[in-house]
Amino acid sequence: MTLERGKKNLFFGLMTLLVTACSPSEKKPEYNYTRTGDKTTDSLSELIFKNPEVADNYYQRANRLYNLGDKNKFDIAIKDMAFALQRDSNNIKYHYLLSDLYLNYAQSRLAVETLERATSIAPDSLDIQFKLARTYYSLKMYPAALSALDKIFRTDRQNAKAYFMAGMVAKETGDTVRAFKAFQKSADIDGSNSDVFIELGNLYSAKHSPLAKKYFNNALLINPKSIETRMALAYDAQNNNNLDEAIKMYEDIVAENPNYTDAYFNIGVLQFEQKKYTESLQNLETVLNQKPSYYKAYYYRGAIKEISKDYPSALADFKRALEFNSSYEKAIDGVQRLGN
């Protein structure tokens, strides 16, 4: 049996468990005896073995496996949630976790179906509608996300989270006017969400507006340790051609967070633009040491080698970039320039 077919059989089996009304005596759980080495997981396994009819034991073990992030064990977690829901099908948090597991196990259709079942159990729950909207958004199902948000607005016209999500949908679909309005409405209702100020700052930064800094600084007041906000401020300086200022900001970030690859990359690109090729190359090498799949770093390293007339090495880097992103136009152009 192939791995893909095995996965399909697992999911069809789990769906049968979820929709079949069988009693605990009719369907006994399958106890997983394999010890994982994680004390919390293994103690929960012992609880399941001793108390196989307690739904929350399955939920707790599934939640632990999910938080550990080992996707090789997500099939166990998904099966646990099937047994938990068989025993308590109306528990909303069980549906939430199962949908998250499906999303992270590349089963987006089942994730959506799980949340849609939850809405039928609690049709008036705004929390479920919001989670469903957020899931639709993550899957780029934007009309469905807006439909779920509309159901929230019918009940609660002052829901800051829903306005924020509506702003994200508008931004992703290129409607910056609606995005501005939605983000501003969210900020007016709840001024404690730093993310909404970052998004407003980004929109103003794209217009080269000095108002961008105001919103980024508001975000920092809410969350002074936010690297995302500091990166946004640095990029705003970069966007306004204040390259030395931007480099200093990025350098401050990596001084405190030496594994923050994106900051090293941005420094390298700005140094490239300043024709500081030796310094740029050092930062690009750091990027590739930390993240060998960073295809843009291969391109810029190749561009520096091309400038120094090391054409074979430059061509190799351009081709390497295309191994990770075959549609990256700059690398395609580089290969065409230097020959295939």
CSV table of C-alpha atoms in Angstrom, one decimal, residues 10-324:
chain,number,residue,atom,x,y,z
A,10,LEU,CA,-6.9,6.6,7.5
A,11,PHE,CA,-9.0,9.7,6.8
A,12,PHE,CA,-12.0,7.8,5.4
A,13,GLY,CA,-11.8,5.6,8.5
A,14,LEU,CA,-11.8,8.6,10.8
A,15,MET,CA,-14.7,10.3,9.0
A,16,THR,CA,-16.6,7.0,9.5
A,17,LEU,CA,-15.9,7.1,13.2
A,18,LEU,CA,-17.1,10.7,13.4
A,19,VAL,CA,-20.4,10.2,11.7
A,20,THR,CA,-21.3,6.7,12.9
A,21,ALA,CA,-23.4,6.7,16.0
A,22,CYS,CA,-21.8,3.7,17.7
A,23,SER,CA,-21.6,3.2,21.5
A,24,PRO,CA,-18.3,2.8,23.3
A,25,SER,CA,-19.1,-0.9,23.8
A,26,GLU,CA,-19.5,-1.3,20.0
A,27,LYS,CA,-16.2,0.3,19.1
A,28,LYS,CA,-13.2,0.0,21.4
A,29,PRO,CA,-10.3,2.4,21.0
A,30,GLU,CA,-7.0,1.3,19.6
A,31,TYR,CA,-4.4,1.8,22.3
A,32,ASN,CA,-1.0,2.9,21.0
A,33,TYR,CA,1.6,1.1,23.1
A,34,THR,CA,4.6,2.8,21.5
A,35,ARG,CA,6.4,5.0,24.0
A,36,THR,CA,7.4,8.3,22.5
A,37,GLY,CA,10.0,9.4,25.0
A,38,ASP,CA,8.0,12.4,25.9
A,39,LYS,CA,6.9,12.0,29.5
A,40,THR,CA,3.7,13.9,29.2
A,41,THR,CA,2.6,12.0,26.1
A,42,ASP,CA,3.5,8.7,27.6
A,43,SER,CA,1.6,9.4,30.8
A,44,LEU,CA,-1.5,10.3,28.8
A,45,SER,CA,-1.1,7.1,26.9
A,46,GLU,CA,-1.2,5.3,30.3
A,47,LEU,CA,-4.4,7.2,31.2
A,48,ILE,CA,-6.0,6.1,27.9
A,49,PHE,CA,-5.0,2.5,28.6
A,50,LYS,CA,-6.6,2.6,32.1
A,51,ASN,CA,-9.6,4.8,31.2
A,52,PRO,CA,-10.4,4.2,27.5
A,53,GLU,CA,-13.9,5.8,27.7
A,54,VAL,CA,-12.7,9.2,28.9
A,55,ALA,CA,-12.9,11.5,26.0
A,56,ASP,CA,-10.6,14.2,27.4
A,57,ASN,CA,-7.7,11.8,27.7
A,58,TYR,CA,-7.7,11.5,23.9
A,59,TYR,CA,-8.0,15.2,23.5
A,60,GLN,CA,-5.1,15.9,25.9
A,61,ARG,CA,-2.8,13.5,24.1
A,62,ALA,CA,-3.7,14.8,20.7
A,63,ASN,CA,-3.2,18.3,21.9
A,64,ARG,CA,0.2,17.4,23.3
A,65,LEU,CA,1.3,15.7,20.0
A,66,TYR,CA,0.0,18.7,18.1
A,67,ASN,CA,2.0,21.2,20.2
A,68,LEU,CA,5.2,19.0,19.9
A,69,GLY,CA,4.9,19.6,16.2
A,70,ASP,CA,6.0,16.1,15.0
A,71,LYS,CA,3.9,15.6,12.0
A,72,ASN,CA,4.9,11.9,11.9
A,73,LYS,CA,2.6,11.5,14.9
A,74,PHE,CA,-0.3,13.6,13.7
A,75,ASP,CA,-2.0,10.5,12.4
A,76,ILE,CA,-2.1,9.3,16.1
A,77,ALA,CA,-3.5,12.7,17.2
A,78,ILE,CA,-6.2,12.7,14.5
A,79,LYS,CA,-7.2,9.2,15.5
A,80,ASP,CA,-7.3,10.3,19.1
A,81,MET,CA,-9.7,13.1,18.2
A,82,ALA,CA,-11.9,10.7,16.3
A,83,PHE,CA,-12.3,8.7,19.5
A,84,ALA,CA,-12.8,11.8,21.6
A,85,LEU,CA,-15.6,13.1,19.3
A,86,GLN,CA,-17.2,9.7,19.3
A,87,ARG,CA,-17.6,10.0,23.0
A,88,ASP,CA,-18.4,13.7,23.1
A,89,SER,CA,-19.5,14.9,19.7
A,90,ASN,CA,-20.7,18.3,21.0
A,91,ASN,CA,-17.4,19.5,22.5
A,92,ILE,CA,-16.4,22.4,20.4
A,93,LYS,CA,-12.8,22.4,21.5
A,94,TYR,CA,-12.4,18.9,20.1
A,95,HIS,CA,-13.6,20.1,16.7
A,96,TYR,CA,-11.1,23.0,16.9
A,97,LEU,CA,-8.1,20.8,17.5
A,98,LEU,CA,-9.1,18.3,14.8
A,99,SER,CA,-9.4,21.1,12.3
A,100,ASP,CA,-6.0,22.4,13.2
A,101,LEU,CA,-4.5,18.9,12.9
A,102,TYR,CA,-6.1,18.5,9.5
A,103,LEU,CA,-4.8,21.9,8.3
A,104,ASN,CA,-1.2,20.9,9.4
A,105,TYR,CA,-1.6,17.5,7.8
A,106,ALA,CA,-2.4,18.9,4.4
A,107,GLN,CA,-6.0,17.9,4.6
A,108,SER,CA,-7.6,21.4,4.2
A,109,ARG,CA,-11.0,20.1,3.0
A,110,LEU,CA,-11.4,17.9,6.1
A,111,ALA,CA,-10.4,20.9,8.3
A,112,VAL,CA,-13.1,23.0,6.8
A,113,GLU,CA,-15.7,20.3,7.0
A,114,THR,CA,-14.8,19.8,10.7
A,115,LEU,CA,-15.4,23.4,11.5
A,116,GLU,CA,-18.6,23.5,9.4
A,117,ARG,CA,-19.9,20.6,11.6
A,118,ALA,CA,-19.1,22.7,14.6
A,119,THR,CA,-21.2,25.6,13.3
A,120,SER,CA,-24.1,23.2,13.0
A,121,ILE,CA,-23.7,22.3,16.7
A,122,ALA,CA,-23.4,25.9,17.9
A,123,PRO,CA,-24.8,28.1,15.1
A,124,ASP,CA,-24.8,31.2,17.3
A,125,SER,CA,-21.2,31.0,18.3
A,126,LEU,CA,-19.2,33.9,17.1
A,127,ASP,CA,-16.0,32.2,18.1
A,128,ILE,CA,-16.7,29.3,15.7
A,129,GLN,CA,-17.6,31.7,12.9
A,130,PHE,CA,-14.3,33.6,13.4
A,131,LYS,CA,-12.2,30.4,13.4
A,132,LEU,CA,-14.0,29.3,10.3
A,133,ALA,CA,-13.4,32.7,8.6
A,134,ARG,CA,-9.7,32.5,9.6
A,135,THR,CA,-9.4,29.0,8.2
A,136,TYR,CA,-11.0,30.1,4.9
A,137,TYR,CA,-8.6,33.0,4.8
A,138,SER,CA,-5.6,30.7,5.4
A,139,LEU,CA,-6.8,28.6,2.5
A,140,LYS,CA,-7.3,31.7,0.3
A,141,MET,CA,-11.0,31.0,0.2
A,142,TYR,CA,-11.7,34.7,0.4
A,143,PRO,CA,-15.5,34.9,-0.5
A,144,ALA,CA,-16.2,32.1,2.0
A,145,ALA,CA,-14.2,34.0,4.6
A,146,LEU,CA,-16.2,37.2,4.0
A,147,SER,CA,-19.4,35.2,4.2
A,148,ALA,CA,-18.4,33.9,7.7
A,149,LEU,CA,-17.4,37.4,8.8
A,150,ASP,CA,-20.7,38.8,7.6
A,151,LYS,CA,-22.5,36.4,9.9
A,152,ILE,CA,-20.5,37.8,12.8
A,153,PHE,CA,-21.3,41.4,11.8
A,154,ARG,CA,-25.0,40.6,11.8
A,155,THR,CA,-24.8,39.9,15.5
A,156,ASP,CA,-21.8,42.1,16.6
A,157,ARG,CA,-21.1,45.3,14.7
A,158,GLN,CA,-18.3,46.1,17.0
A,159,ASN,CA,-16.2,43.0,16.7
A,160,ALA,CA,-12.6,44.2,16.3
A,161,LYS,CA,-11.2,40.8,15.4
A,162,ALA,CA,-13.7,40.4,12.6
A,163,TYR,CA,-12.8,43.8,11.2
A,164,PHE,CA,-9.1,43.0,11.3
A,165,MET,CA,-9.7,39.7,9.4
A,166,ALA,CA,-11.9,41.6,6.9
A,167,GLY,CA,-9.0,44.0,6.4
A,168,MET,CA,-6.6,41.1,5.8
A,169,VAL,CA,-9.0,39.6,3.1
A,170,ALA,CA,-9.2,43.1,1.5
A,171,LYS,CA,-5.4,43.4,1.5
A,172,GLU,CA,-4.9,40.0,0.0
A,173,THR,CA,-7.4,40.7,-2.8
A,174,GLY,CA,-5.8,44.1,-3.6
A,175,ASP,CA,-8.6,46.3,-2.2
A,176,THR,CA,-6.4,48.7,-0.2
A,177,VAL,CA,-9.3,51.2,0.3
A,178,ARG,CA,-11.4,48.6,2.1
A,179,ALA,CA,-8.3,47.3,3.9
A,180,PHE,CA,-7.6,50.8,5.3
A,181,LYS,CA,-11.2,51.2,6.5
A,182,ALA,CA,-11.4,47.8,8.1
A,183,PHE,CA,-8.1,48.1,9.9
A,184,GLN,CA,-8.9,51.6,11.1
A,185,LYS,CA,-12.3,50.4,12.4
A,186,SER,CA,-10.6,47.5,14.2
A,187,ALA,CA,-8.1,49.9,15.8
A,188,ASP,CA,-10.9,52.3,16.8
A,189,ILE,CA,-12.8,49.5,18.6
A,190,ASP,CA,-9.8,47.9,20.2
A,191,GLY,CA,-6.5,49.8,20.4
A,192,SER,CA,-4.6,46.9,22.1
A,193,ASN,CA,-4.0,44.9,19.0
A,194,SER,CA,-0.4,45.6,17.7
A,195,ASP,CA,-1.0,43.7,14.5
A,196,VAL,CA,-3.6,46.1,13.2
A,197,PHE,CA,-1.2,49.0,13.7
A,198,ILE,CA,1.5,47.1,11.8
A,199,GLU,CA,-0.9,46.5,8.9
A,200,LEU,CA,-1.9,50.2,8.8
A,201,GLY,CA,1.8,51.1,9.0
A,202,ASN,CA,2.5,48.8,6.1
A,203,LEU,CA,-0.2,50.3,4.0
A,204,TYR,CA,1.0,53.8,4.6
A,205,SER,CA,4.6,52.7,4.0
A,206,ALA,CA,3.6,51.4,0.6
A,207,LYS,CA,2.5,55.0,-0.1
A,208,HIS,CA,5.8,56.4,1.2
A,209,SER,CA,3.7,58.3,3.8
A,210,PRO,CA,5.4,59.6,7.0
A,211,LEU,CA,2.3,58.4,8.9
A,212,ALA,CA,3.7,54.8,8.6
A,213,LYS,CA,6.2,55.5,11.5
A,214,LYS,CA,3.3,56.7,13.7
A,215,TYR,CA,1.5,53.4,13.3
A,216,PHE,CA,4.6,51.3,13.8
A,217,ASN,CA,5.5,53.2,16.9
A,218,ASN,CA,2.0,52.7,18.2
A,219,ALA,CA,2.5,48.9,17.7
A,220,LEU,CA,5.8,49.1,19.6
A,221,LEU,CA,4.1,50.9,22.5
A,222,ILE,CA,1.7,47.9,22.7
A,223,ASN,CA,4.5,45.3,22.2
A,224,PRO,CA,7.9,46.8,22.7
A,225,LYS,CA,9.7,43.4,22.0
A,226,SER,CA,8.0,42.9,18.6
A,227,ILE,CA,10.6,41.9,16.0
A,228,GLU,CA,7.9,42.1,13.3
A,229,THR,CA,7.3,45.8,14.1
A,230,ARG,CA,11.1,46.6,14.2
A,231,MET,CA,11.5,44.8,10.8
A,232,ALA,CA,8.6,46.9,9.5
A,233,LEU,CA,10.2,50.1,10.6
A,234,ALA,CA,13.5,49.0,9.0
A,235,TYR,CA,11.7,48.2,5.8
A,236,ASP,CA,9.9,51.5,5.9
A,237,ALA,CA,13.3,53.3,6.0
A,238,GLN,CA,14.5,51.0,3.2
A,239,ASN,CA,11.4,51.8,1.2
A,240,ASN,CA,12.1,55.5,1.5
A,241,ASN,CA,15.8,55.0,0.4
A,242,ASN,CA,17.2,55.6,3.8
A,243,LEU,CA,19.6,52.7,3.3
A,244,ASP,CA,22.1,53.4,6.1
A,245,GLU,CA,19.3,53.9,8.6
A,246,ALA,CA,17.6,50.6,7.5
A,247,ILE,CA,20.9,48.7,7.7
A,248,LYS,CA,21.5,49.9,11.2
A,249,MET,CA,18.0,48.8,12.3
A,250,TYR,CA,18.5,45.4,10.7
A,251,GLU,CA,21.9,45.1,12.4
A,252,ASP,CA,20.3,45.9,15.8
A,253,ILE,CA,17.8,43.1,15.2
A,254,VAL,CA,20.4,40.5,14.4
A,255,ALA,CA,22.5,41.6,17.3
A,256,GLU,CA,19.7,40.6,19.6
A,257,ASN,CA,18.4,37.8,17.4
A,258,PRO,CA,21.4,36.2,15.7
A,259,ASN,CA,19.2,33.6,13.9
A,260,TYR,CA,16.8,36.1,12.3
A,261,THR,CA,17.6,35.1,8.7
A,262,ASP,CA,15.4,37.7,7.0
A,263,ALA,CA,17.2,40.6,8.6
A,264,TYR,CA,20.6,39.3,7.4
A,265,PHE,CA,19.2,38.9,3.9
A,266,ASN,CA,17.9,42.5,3.9
A,267,ILE,CA,21.3,43.8,5.1
A,268,GLY,CA,23.0,41.8,2.3
A,269,VAL,CA,20.6,43.2,-0.4
A,270,LEU,CA,21.0,46.8,0.8
A,271,GLN,CA,24.8,46.4,0.8
A,272,PHE,CA,24.6,44.9,-2.7
A,273,GLU,CA,22.7,48.0,-3.8
A,274,GLN,CA,25.4,50.2,-2.2
A,275,LYS,CA,28.0,48.1,-4.1
A,276,LYS,CA,29.6,46.9,-0.9
A,277,TYR,CA,30.0,43.4,-2.3
A,278,THR,CA,32.3,41.9,0.2
A,279,GLU,CA,30.1,42.8,3.1
A,280,SER,CA,27.0,41.8,1.2
A,281,LEU,CA,28.5,38.4,0.4
A,282,GLN,CA,29.3,37.8,4.1
A,283,ASN,CA,25.7,38.4,5.1
A,284,LEU,CA,24.3,36.3,2.2
A,285,GLU,CA,26.6,33.4,3.3
A,286,THR,CA,25.1,33.7,6.8
A,287,VAL,CA,21.6,33.5,5.3
A,288,LEU,CA,22.5,30.3,3.4
A,289,ASN,CA,24.2,28.7,6.4
A,290,GLN,CA,21.1,29.3,8.4
A,291,LYS,CA,18.6,28.4,5.7
A,292,PRO,CA,20.0,26.6,2.7
A,293,SER,CA,16.6,26.8,0.8
A,294,TYR,CA,16.7,30.7,0.8
A,295,TYR,CA,16.6,30.9,-3.0
A,296,LYS,CA,16.9,34.7,-3.2
A,297,ALA,CA,20.2,34.6,-1.4
A,298,TYR,CA,21.6,32.3,-4.0
A,299,TYR,CA,20.5,34.8,-6.7
A,300,TYR,CA,22.3,37.7,-5.0
A,301,ARG,CA,25.4,35.7,-4.3
A,302,GLY,CA,25.4,34.7,-8.0
A,303,ALA,CA,24.9,38.3,-9.0
A,304,ILE,CA,28.0,39.3,-7.0
A,305,LYS,CA,30.0,36.5,-8.6
A,306,GLU,CA,28.8,37.6,-12.0
A,307,ILE,CA,30.0,41.2,-11.3
A,308,SER,CA,33.4,39.7,-10.3
A,309,LYS,CA,33.3,37.8,-13.6
A,310,ASP,CA,33.2,34.4,-11.9
A,311,TYR,CA,30.6,33.3,-14.5
A,312,PRO,CA,30.6,29.5,-13.8
A,313,SER,CA,30.0,30.1,-10.1
A,314,ALA,CA,27.3,32.7,-10.8
A,315,LEU,CA,25.5,30.4,-13.2
A,316,ALA,CA,25.6,27.6,-10.6
A,317,ASP,CA,24.0,29.9,-8.0
A,318,PHE,CA,21.3,31.1,-10.4
A,319,LYS,CA,20.5,27.4,-11.1
A,320,ARG,CA,20.5,26.6,-7.4
A,321,ALA,CA,18.0,29.4,-6.8
A,322,LEU,CA,15.7,27.8,-9.5
A,323,GLU,CA,15.9,24.4,-7.7
A,324,PHE,CA,14.0,26.0,-4.8
